[in-house]
XYZ file of C-alpha atoms in Angstrom:
695
model
C -3.890 30.334 -9.133
C -2.533 31.260 -5.636
C -3.699 29.942 -2.180
C -3.110 30.814 1.243
C -2.644 28.323 4.151
C -1.705 28.918 8.247
C 0.442 27.125 10.106
C -0.998 25.178 12.979
C 1.872 25.295 14.949
C 2.609 29.039 14.971
C -0.439 30.608 13.379
C 1.808 32.275 10.348
C -0.133 33.002 7.082
C 1.356 31.467 4.272
C 1.144 32.203 0.687
C 1.217 29.544 -2.284
C 1.996 30.397 -5.590
C 0.893 27.075 -6.861
C -2.522 25.419 -5.469
C -1.411 22.145 -6.836
C 0.540 22.085 -3.512
C -2.599 22.051 -1.633
C -2.613 18.542 0.218
C 0.814 18.093 0.112
C 3.336 18.776 3.554
C 4.969 21.760 3.400
C 7.680 23.636 6.401
C 6.713 26.865 7.671
C 9.492 29.148 7.252
C 8.526 30.808 10.808
C 8.827 28.162 12.956
C 10.401 25.378 10.601
C 7.900 22.908 11.305
C 5.924 20.624 8.875
C 2.272 20.566 8.499
C -0.268 19.595 5.873
C -0.943 22.281 3.201
C -4.691 23.255 3.761
C -6.515 26.519 2.874
C -8.194 28.343 5.576
C -8.781 32.136 5.997
C -5.800 34.115 5.213
C -4.056 37.034 7.455
C -0.563 37.588 6.913
C 1.298 36.432 3.109
C 4.766 35.087 3.433
C 6.966 32.819 0.867
C 7.012 28.832 1.647
C 9.604 26.490 1.931
C 8.753 23.039 1.067
C 9.842 20.311 3.255
C 12.430 18.109 1.927
C 11.784 14.742 3.884
C 8.239 13.807 5.077
C 8.209 12.288 8.829
C 7.328 8.643 8.654
C 4.370 7.875 10.131
C 3.542 4.090 11.662
C 0.527 2.601 11.240
C 0.695 -1.081 12.888
C 0.845 0.090 16.240
C -1.222 -2.177 18.535
C -1.541 -1.842 22.306
C -0.871 -5.161 24.145
C -1.892 -5.180 27.817
C 0.580 -5.930 31.037
C -1.051 -9.047 32.347
C -4.171 -11.160 31.141
C -7.469 -9.468 32.175
C -9.636 -10.430 34.929
C -12.284 -13.271 34.141
C -14.105 -11.683 31.282
C -17.975 -10.997 31.434
C -19.431 -12.600 28.427
C -20.017 -10.070 25.609
C -23.544 -10.998 25.095
C -24.548 -9.304 28.424
C -22.455 -6.605 29.891
C -23.469 -4.781 32.719
C -22.577 -1.100 31.575
C -25.985 0.167 31.488
C -29.226 -0.694 29.019
C -31.803 0.237 26.846
C -35.282 -1.497 26.861
C -35.987 -3.330 23.863
C -38.837 -1.343 22.084
C -40.844 -3.095 19.616
C -42.671 -1.273 16.964
C -45.822 -1.851 15.291
C -45.309 -1.519 11.409
C -47.045 1.650 9.925
C -48.693 1.479 6.620
C -47.101 2.676 3.491
C -46.572 6.525 3.759
C -45.958 9.247 1.314
C -43.445 11.805 3.034
C -44.066 15.365 2.408
C -41.238 17.474 0.679
C -38.209 18.314 3.096
C -37.691 21.711 4.005
C -36.515 24.219 2.184
C -33.064 23.738 0.467
C -32.746 20.220 1.521
C -31.795 18.177 -1.584
C -34.101 15.800 -3.017
C -35.064 12.865 -0.905
C -36.601 9.677 -1.583
C -38.701 9.459 1.434
C -37.387 6.906 4.266
C -40.090 4.367 3.090
C -41.764 2.114 5.539
C -39.660 -0.069 7.927
C -40.222 -4.023 6.979
C -40.776 -6.459 10.255
C -38.920 -9.806 9.398
C -41.168 -12.988 10.170
C -38.930 -15.806 8.273
C -35.261 -15.846 7.759
C -33.650 -13.352 5.493
C -34.002 -13.623 1.896
C -30.936 -13.915 -0.030
C -29.802 -11.138 -1.988
C -28.768 -11.238 -5.706
C -25.257 -10.623 -6.552
C -24.725 -7.486 -8.493
C -23.467 -9.342 -11.385
C -27.360 -10.731 -11.965
C -29.395 -8.051 -11.227
C -27.946 -4.419 -10.586
C -29.500 -2.512 -7.959
C -31.778 0.724 -9.137
C -30.172 4.000 -8.430
C -32.896 5.764 -6.622
C -32.839 9.903 -6.639
C -30.146 10.407 -3.823
C -31.420 11.581 -0.665
C -27.860 13.645 -0.684
C -25.534 14.213 -3.835
C -23.901 11.128 -4.779
C -20.045 10.875 -5.729
C -19.213 11.877 -9.095
C -17.290 9.285 -10.073
C -18.615 8.965 -13.793
C -16.572 6.593 -15.184
C -17.084 4.051 -12.590
C -20.611 3.461 -14.174
C -19.004 3.022 -17.345
C -17.017 -0.203 -18.658
C -18.273 -0.298 -22.159
C -15.484 1.661 -23.703
C -12.741 -1.088 -25.239
C -9.495 -1.524 -23.230
C -6.490 1.046 -23.966
C -2.988 -0.221 -24.956
C -0.874 -0.604 -22.077
C 1.704 2.092 -22.663
C 4.189 4.021 -20.470
C 4.244 7.654 -20.280
C 3.980 10.354 -17.509
C 0.388 11.664 -16.670
C 0.054 15.500 -16.462
C -1.719 16.910 -13.514
C -5.337 17.715 -14.333
C -7.504 20.177 -12.744
C -9.908 18.676 -10.308
C -13.493 17.666 -11.920
C -16.393 19.120 -10.585
C -18.095 16.533 -7.731
C -21.305 17.095 -6.259
C -21.460 19.108 -2.863
C -22.308 16.240 -0.402
C -19.907 12.910 -0.070
C -22.486 10.537 -0.142
C -21.428 8.138 2.695
C -19.827 10.520 5.143
C -23.549 12.121 4.502
C -25.485 9.143 5.240
C -23.610 7.584 7.969
C -22.694 10.597 9.686
C -26.425 11.658 9.616
C -28.197 7.884 10.111
C -25.174 6.624 12.317
C -22.944 9.312 14.103
C -26.458 10.965 14.839
C -26.708 8.439 17.936
C -24.180 10.946 19.426
C -24.832 14.241 17.560
C -28.331 14.546 16.677
C -29.327 16.735 19.354
C -27.353 19.718 18.989
C -29.418 20.480 15.616
C -32.070 22.894 14.331
C -33.652 24.639 17.228
C -32.949 26.568 20.047
C -33.051 25.363 23.594
C -36.706 24.572 24.907
C -36.490 24.642 28.470
C -38.648 20.926 29.819
C -38.955 19.454 33.157
C -35.913 17.352 33.651
C -36.510 13.459 33.093
C -36.102 10.833 35.536
C -32.930 9.006 35.095
C -30.707 6.501 36.705
C -28.541 8.363 39.052
C -27.417 5.145 40.951
C -25.014 4.097 38.186
C -22.644 6.947 38.873
C -22.921 6.829 42.549
C -22.243 3.095 43.014
C -19.559 2.190 45.555
C -16.305 0.630 44.251
C -17.082 -2.669 44.841
C -19.920 -4.681 42.767
C -22.573 -5.983 44.516
C -23.447 -8.876 42.004
C -20.035 -10.790 40.889
C -19.184 -9.736 37.140
C -21.091 -6.487 37.324
C -18.988 -3.289 37.331
C -19.877 0.341 38.585
C -19.348 3.248 36.318
C -16.429 4.379 38.535
C -14.704 1.254 37.920
C -14.756 1.160 34.577
C -13.721 4.497 34.113
C -10.479 4.144 35.892
C -9.576 0.640 34.721
C -8.602 0.328 31.017
C -8.233 -3.263 31.353
C -11.512 -3.815 33.042
C -13.014 -1.927 30.151
C -11.417 -3.693 27.553
C -13.046 -6.689 28.605
C -16.103 -5.406 26.674
C -14.678 -4.881 23.496
C -16.435 -7.138 20.712
C -13.353 -7.528 18.519
C -9.843 -7.760 19.012
C -8.591 -6.709 15.734
C -5.321 -5.184 14.417
C -5.335 -1.191 13.852
C -7.003 -0.134 10.568
C -4.252 -0.013 7.971
C -3.910 2.338 5.327
C -2.461 0.605 2.554
C -3.167 1.891 -0.939
C -5.326 4.928 0.004
C -4.435 8.085 -1.759
C -4.452 11.393 -1.132
C -4.154 13.745 2.182
C -7.246 12.506 3.472
C -8.682 14.493 6.634
C -11.946 12.068 6.377
C -11.445 8.469 6.574
C -14.162 5.813 6.498
C -13.707 2.261 7.123
C -16.858 -0.254 6.833
C -17.456 -4.118 7.028
C -20.221 -4.303 4.312
C -20.808 -8.139 5.022
C -21.973 -6.830 8.535
C -24.569 -4.755 7.141
C -25.414 -6.910 3.795
C -24.919 -10.432 5.321
C -27.459 -12.962 4.997
C -27.814 -13.637 9.020
C -31.059 -12.196 10.745
C -29.184 -9.480 12.572
C -27.760 -8.017 9.319
C -31.220 -7.831 7.938
C -32.849 -6.271 10.796
C -30.480 -3.271 10.418
C -30.993 -3.254 6.712
C -34.714 -2.892 6.900
C -34.478 0.043 9.411
C -32.778 1.792 7.198
C -35.713 1.532 5.025
C -36.103 0.435 1.781
C -35.210 3.787 -0.122
C -32.178 4.700 2.277
C -30.973 1.105 1.647
C -31.416 0.820 -2.063
C -29.456 4.281 -2.770
C -26.625 3.131 -0.239
C -26.120 0.020 -2.462
C -26.654 2.082 -5.553
C -23.886 4.405 -4.222
C -21.306 1.776 -3.071
C -21.890 -0.092 -6.539
C -21.404 3.192 -8.330
C -18.129 3.846 -6.567
C -16.475 0.352 -6.472
C -18.260 -1.590 -9.360
C -19.123 -4.105 -6.676
C -22.123 -5.053 -4.644
C -21.473 -4.337 -1.021
C -22.492 -8.021 -0.396
C -19.442 -8.599 -2.290
C -16.894 -7.122 -0.380
C -15.295 -7.897 2.947
C -13.815 -4.445 3.954
C -14.274 -0.577 2.320
C -12.051 1.916 2.625
C -13.360 5.637 1.745
C -10.874 8.666 1.963
C -12.030 11.890 1.414
C -9.451 14.785 0.643
C -10.984 18.234 1.783
C -8.168 20.841 1.410
C -9.805 23.995 -0.434
C -12.635 26.267 -0.331
C -12.965 26.389 -3.789
C -12.174 23.101 -5.370
C -14.325 20.114 -4.388
C -12.830 17.124 -2.302
C -11.203 14.360 -4.140
C -12.405 10.813 -2.835
C -10.234 7.344 -2.828
C -11.632 4.065 -2.297
C -10.111 0.695 -1.309
C -12.108 -2.295 -1.034
C -11.374 -6.229 -0.307
C -13.597 -8.764 -1.808
C -14.660 -11.930 0.139
C -13.361 -14.022 -2.756
C -10.476 -13.331 -5.042
C -11.532 -12.849 -8.522
C -9.666 -14.179 -11.329
C -6.654 -11.850 -12.010
C -7.271 -11.933 -15.717
C -10.428 -10.445 -15.325
C -9.271 -7.832 -13.191
C -6.700 -6.740 -15.534
C -9.206 -6.696 -18.684
C -11.617 -4.651 -16.698
C -9.046 -2.348 -15.064
C -6.487 -2.209 -18.174
C -5.495 1.051 -19.135
C -2.536 3.605 -19.703
C 0.385 2.464 -17.008
C 1.242 5.421 -15.237
C 3.977 4.064 -13.021
C 7.244 3.696 -13.501
C 9.440 0.762 -13.958
C 9.950 -1.293 -10.676
C 7.056 0.719 -8.997
C 3.604 -1.064 -8.325
C 1.519 -1.039 -11.445
C -1.139 1.929 -11.543
C -3.147 2.182 -14.375
C -5.295 5.483 -15.673
C -8.621 4.609 -17.581
C -10.620 7.948 -18.094
C -10.309 9.932 -15.210
C -9.694 7.409 -12.666
C -6.280 5.574 -11.355
C -6.540 1.945 -10.526
C -4.351 -0.849 -8.507
C -5.138 -4.519 -8.040
C -3.524 -6.038 -5.188
C -1.199 -9.074 -5.275
C -4.057 -10.952 -3.681
C -6.363 -10.372 -6.546
C -9.015 -9.365 -3.738
C -7.856 -5.898 -3.149
C -8.274 -3.219 -5.169
C -7.736 0.677 -5.243
C -9.221 3.696 -7.177
C -8.621 7.284 -6.787
C -8.853 10.147 -9.389
C -6.227 10.219 -12.068
C -4.568 12.991 -10.872
C -3.551 11.161 -7.674
C -2.380 8.308 -9.353
C 1.440 8.967 -8.485
C 0.040 9.441 -4.645
C -1.223 6.273 -4.855
C 2.124 4.580 -5.863
C 3.143 6.423 -2.898
C 0.473 5.264 -0.374
C 1.383 1.644 -1.290
C 4.920 1.853 -0.484
C 4.257 4.177 2.357
C 0.713 3.765 3.468
C -0.474 7.085 5.674
C 2.349 9.178 5.331
C 0.260 11.948 4.202
C -2.576 11.551 7.076
C -2.965 14.318 9.272
C -1.219 13.786 12.657
C -3.953 13.523 14.588
C -6.339 10.786 12.496
C -2.686 8.822 12.292
C -2.734 9.151 16.450
C -6.253 7.687 16.747
C -5.602 4.717 13.963
C -3.401 3.504 16.523
C -6.500 2.943 18.538
C -9.000 1.574 15.988
C -10.061 -1.846 15.493
C -9.951 -3.254 12.050
C -12.986 -5.840 12.811
C -15.429 -3.309 14.036
C -18.793 -2.695 11.859
C -18.267 0.795 11.217
C -15.442 3.365 11.835
C -15.241 7.157 10.867
C -12.342 9.559 11.624
C -12.074 13.123 10.914
C -10.332 16.664 11.834
C -13.274 18.406 13.186
C -11.925 21.830 12.011
C -11.504 20.643 8.538
C -15.403 19.727 8.589
C -16.370 23.110 9.383
C -14.394 24.836 7.074
C -14.995 22.784 3.831
C -18.747 22.442 5.049
C -19.705 24.113 1.595
C -17.965 21.790 -0.293
C -18.750 18.687 2.075
C -22.510 19.010 2.142
C -25.781 20.043 0.626
C -27.477 23.380 2.477
C -29.949 20.936 4.417
C -27.541 18.596 5.649
C -24.821 21.268 6.293
C -26.989 23.002 8.967
C -27.012 19.937 11.095
C -23.120 18.979 10.515
C -22.186 22.434 11.474
C -24.192 22.277 14.697
C -22.422 18.867 15.299
C -19.041 20.607 15.047
C -20.516 23.148 17.548
C -21.568 20.291 20.123
C -17.983 19.162 19.515
C -16.529 22.006 20.688
C -13.421 24.257 20.033
C -11.027 21.948 21.867
C -11.800 18.818 19.691
C -9.168 18.484 17.380
C -9.648 14.963 15.837
C -12.741 12.391 16.290
C -13.088 8.645 15.661
C -16.187 6.771 16.180
C -16.446 2.960 15.624
C -19.633 1.223 15.928
C -19.900 -2.718 16.205
C -23.265 -4.433 15.933
C -23.256 -8.148 17.180
C -24.050 -10.087 20.216
C -23.932 -6.347 21.721
C -24.283 -3.000 20.352
C -20.788 -1.271 21.009
C -19.859 2.126 20.303
C -16.756 4.007 20.859
C -16.130 7.602 20.613
C -12.357 8.722 20.718
C -11.729 12.722 20.911
C -8.154 13.989 20.628
C -7.470 17.375 22.212
C -6.303 20.467 20.734
C -3.727 21.221 23.521
C -2.263 24.559 23.536
C -4.060 25.299 19.807
C -7.328 25.564 21.741
C -7.236 29.375 21.739
C -7.774 32.303 24.347
C -4.553 30.539 26.596
C -6.771 27.326 27.127
C -4.891 24.218 27.378
C -7.261 21.548 26.160
C -6.476 18.031 27.514
C -8.623 14.619 27.741
C -9.608 15.733 31.424
C -10.802 18.992 30.248
C -12.776 17.253 27.407
C -14.239 14.958 29.771
C -15.591 17.406 32.204
C -17.185 19.524 28.932
C -18.739 16.297 27.716
C -20.030 15.042 30.916
C -21.836 18.450 31.550
C -22.997 18.885 27.879
C -24.435 15.540 27.111
C -27.053 15.610 29.374
C -28.363 18.882 28.774
C -28.139 18.337 24.951
C -30.756 15.511 25.286
C -33.189 17.392 27.811
C -33.113 20.855 26.059
C -32.360 20.382 22.369
C -33.680 16.798 21.386
C -36.482 16.787 23.772
C -37.537 20.063 22.876
C -37.419 19.200 19.184
C -39.062 16.095 19.483
C -41.995 17.660 21.474
C -42.402 20.092 18.389
C -42.787 17.268 15.596
C -46.257 16.003 14.502
C -45.707 12.967 12.787
C -49.014 11.803 10.712
C -48.624 8.382 11.385
C -49.536 6.878 14.750
C -46.879 4.166 14.482
C -44.225 6.721 13.534
C -45.398 9.041 16.309
C -44.785 6.054 19.129
C -41.167 5.469 17.292
C -40.169 9.111 17.548
C -41.665 10.002 20.938
C -39.424 7.460 22.249
C -36.424 8.327 20.795
C -35.169 11.013 23.519
C -35.502 7.886 25.813
C -33.337 5.850 23.412
C -30.642 8.322 23.543
C -31.028 9.164 27.373
C -30.442 5.436 27.763
C -27.635 5.293 25.711
C -26.257 8.575 27.628
C -26.392 6.684 30.938
C -24.850 3.502 29.129
C -21.622 5.911 28.478
C -18.294 5.405 30.302
C -15.766 8.070 30.083
C -12.011 7.363 30.152
C -9.552 10.054 29.629
C -6.032 9.016 28.422
C -2.989 10.508 27.887
C -4.023 11.431 24.209
C -7.521 11.336 23.918
C -10.805 11.067 25.870
C -12.720 7.384 25.161
C -16.261 7.522 25.313
C -17.333 3.531 25.140
C -21.203 2.398 25.528
C -22.304 -1.047 25.387
C -25.941 -1.890 25.067
C -28.164 -5.022 24.171
C -27.844 -6.013 20.339
C -31.741 -5.445 20.193
C -30.532 -1.585 21.076
C -29.593 -1.681 17.779
C -32.579 -1.753 15.198
C -34.391 0.617 17.541
C -31.714 3.460 17.480
C -31.270 3.313 14.111
C -35.174 3.133 12.995
C -35.643 5.761 15.413
C -32.836 8.033 14.234
C -33.716 7.671 10.631
C -37.334 8.647 11.231
C -36.984 11.253 13.701
C -34.288 12.906 11.407
C -36.749 12.639 8.489
C -39.602 14.215 10.497
C -37.099 17.102 11.290
C -37.124 18.182 7.805
C -40.631 19.038 8.181
C -41.121 20.487 11.249
C -41.220 24.132 11.862
C -38.765 24.641 14.629
C -40.041 28.246 15.334
C -39.997 28.758 19.316
C -43.270 30.441 19.051
C -45.154 27.417 17.664
C -46.515 25.684 20.791
C -45.197 22.375 21.957
C -46.896 19.128 21.361
C -46.252 15.833 23.183
C -46.470 13.084 20.772
C -45.116 10.247 22.625
C -48.072 9.339 24.545
C -51.368 7.724 23.510
C -54.465 9.084 24.024
C -54.948 9.912 27.832
C -58.609 9.447 27.780
C -58.461 6.293 26.813
C -56.149 4.861 29.744
C -57.357 2.701 32.304
C -58.219 4.513 35.542
C -56.548 2.403 37.879
C -52.751 1.434 38.381
C -53.545 -2.520 38.280
C -55.800 -1.999 34.998
C -52.860 -0.300 33.334
C -50.526 -3.169 34.620
C -52.345 -5.367 32.728
C -51.462 -3.774 29.452
C -49.377 -6.180 27.000
C -45.913 -5.263 26.373
C -42.800 -6.860 25.019
C -40.519 -8.019 27.721
C -37.078 -8.925 27.261
C -34.276 -7.914 29.780
C -30.628 -8.753 29.731
C -28.915 -7.964 32.746
C -31.066 -4.865 32.942
C -30.764 -2.709 36.199
C -33.672 -3.179 38.720
C -34.771 0.383 38.514
C -34.437 0.705 34.673
C -36.562 -2.405 34.652
C -39.469 -0.766 36.282
C -38.911 2.397 34.645
C -39.343 0.522 31.198
C -42.557 -1.011 32.448
C -43.974 2.426 33.696
C -42.983 3.878 30.546
C -44.891 1.329 28.413
C -48.141 0.854 31.002
C -48.016 4.347 31.458
C -47.572 3.933 35.457
C -45.196 6.186 37.600
C -43.122 3.807 39.271
C -40.889 4.854 42.507
C -38.029 2.894 43.416
C -37.526 3.340 47.398
C -33.622 3.043 47.352
C -33.290 3.341 51.056
C -35.524 0.610 51.777
C -34.058 -1.568 49.573
C -30.386 -0.785 51.134
C -31.779 -1.856 54.541
C -32.711 -5.417 52.949
C -28.980 -5.586 51.242
C -30.772 -4.565 47.870
C -29.644 -2.120 45.362
C -31.240 -0.593 42.324
C -28.335 -2.161 40.208
C -29.334 -5.659 40.614
C -29.541 -7.144 37.065
C -32.869 -8.577 35.807
C -32.481 -11.149 32.944
C -35.692 -13.240 31.802
C -37.742 -13.318 28.696
C -41.686 -13.234 28.591
C -42.362 -11.857 25.009
C -45.500 -10.110 24.782
C -46.702 -10.363 28.455
C -48.876 -8.237 30.790
C -46.722 -5.367 32.744
C -48.037 -6.966 36.114
C -46.658 -10.389 34.696
C -43.137 -8.695 34.421
C -43.357 -7.268 37.897
C -44.252 -10.539 39.270
C -41.143 -12.087 37.511
C -39.133 -9.789 38.946
C -40.279 -10.188 42.802
C -40.078 -14.245 42.534
C -36.493 -14.382 41.681
C -34.404 -15.891 44.007
C -32.974 -13.589 46.805
C -35.511 -10.756 45.633
C -38.937 -11.967 47.347
C -38.808 -9.417 49.986
C -39.773 -6.901 46.997
C -43.409 -5.462 47.085
C -45.473 -3.201 45.371
C -47.692 -0.307 46.962
C -50.029 1.369 44.513
C -51.816 4.941 44.844
C -54.609 5.142 42.198
C -54.655 8.862 42.971
C -51.323 9.566 41.861
C -51.164 6.850 39.363
C -47.945 5.527 41.205
C -46.394 2.228 41.900
C -43.850 1.900 44.827
C -41.451 -0.456 44.943
C -39.913 -1.080 48.368
C -39.688 -3.940 50.752
C -41.964 -5.854 53.055
C -40.313 -4.652 56.242
C -40.175 -0.854 55.164
C -43.934 -1.299 53.825
C -44.836 -2.881 57.118
C -43.243 -0.210 59.522
C -44.840 2.687 57.542
C -48.290 0.659 57.430
C -48.459 0.550 53.594
C -50.808 -1.936 51.883
C -48.960 -4.078 49.784
C -50.257 -5.894 46.384
C -50.370 -9.569 46.792
C -47.831 -11.073 44.395
C -50.009 -13.528 43.042
C -52.724 -11.043 41.989
C -49.589 -9.675 39.537
C -49.306 -13.270 37.584
């Protein structure tokens, strides 16, 4: 059966007589350049000349700074921006309605659990096998991974014939879940609905216009961070080596690297993340990982998943590599993965059992699993790791960090071209919207997320260069301009418009979903762009408490979107605010509303905006008056009150040393609270609220 590929260098269409060549590297007869053979749309038909030698690609590159960075800022409280910790009331159990037509069966997100005590220990997979709920998406079709009852096959050496690819399910489980639940922090807003023009939200512009020199020692402006790579590197939560690709077979145009112990660990932060994923999604993730690795996530230190999507007809191929926390007896592993030996003498031992190939690392901790037909490529991946990867992924891997909680790399065009094979229809729509949002100039994307003392997100986008089309040459600088313009519009028009159309049945869910656009806006404000010669980096640092809020908000908003009619003719409904008729009639009464107060280097203006959002009071910060007294809107506020009246939070800000000149002026008619200075209020004849009355 024939196939057609297109040279990415000169655009020449080439016809292959044998589809088994897909996924290998070939040489274009027109321009003589090597490229990965993948199947796009066909135009011209010419013969193909295979390349004899594949260029070696290194994977161990590591950036070393020219000089030690300046005194680092403690990672527990970086000043790049912030998002308020938004406590949520635990809604009672809820039965979710069926999803929209065409969405694959979903078990429902369930009810999030609020942790009140130390995390409960998790039972190992060997003691109790996790239940496998109905998949929210289609699961991996690794049939043999769940069957270990067959007797071991006698080890004999003989070549293995290439087999046709077995039919796998449409959506690749892990890329679907993490792309929708995790990557949605970046990509969720362009989905589902046409733009709905809304009033422009109040955002903090002072970060972008801050002076070059920080007002407070250790507090940096966005401009400083954007232009100083060494300064930005101070906020790196980990300093690991680039992610290695040893033992990962296949021409993987999607690569996932996960630290399972960061999510399935026994510490409190890990349990908070698991609970915010909700019971059903968490159970399905655990069952899926167990299915493809035969191990519970809690037993693993690292997990690699490689997805080779190279055909519009055949399903993708999935390879996995995982490293156990503790080595298992080698005799036990050999018995488990015993089978027909398909590697030659002198090569690393690769065995075949059923429709899978296996390799056990020398450390008895690292195990590789791939389709049996990729057995020879597994041998090659052990000897020459990363040789078959696309150039864009190889390039971005050099900037990756092995110690991050989660990393995904993918070729943008491939995800769009092979979406039918990668995703079920209901998810495919959102993923294609995400690809559209990335634009025509993005070639490869790498996104890493780390949850620890801080929430650290790093999105890297590699431009296409002269391959953008239309005579346009894309660079990291052009990408920065496009994304900086597209980001706020996506939140204002697409995400906020979509959320206004949602009508969750539970009041607790309504509050969380209603706050989700504000969470993403805070995420945007905390994002720093930095253009490097090879790619655009977008770095976001937030307090650790933001992680469970963002995860829970994303899960609930995504789930509610599957039941929402996004027809523009449907009148928009605001869901975030509590019933207005029950609100107090004066500003001071509203400020007595108990709110959760926990600020960690939160900018002054953002602190007041948070208090105002929680108490339904419109706070206005007089920046000019603050400047006259030597203050700025960016002055960091760090204190914790727990559950306390909003007025007490204002009092705490006013009584911070060197901030005693701040004052509050209220206007009950406009339901407005003006933050100014005593000197400015006296000059304008304004009545100042006594500080003691705010206690």
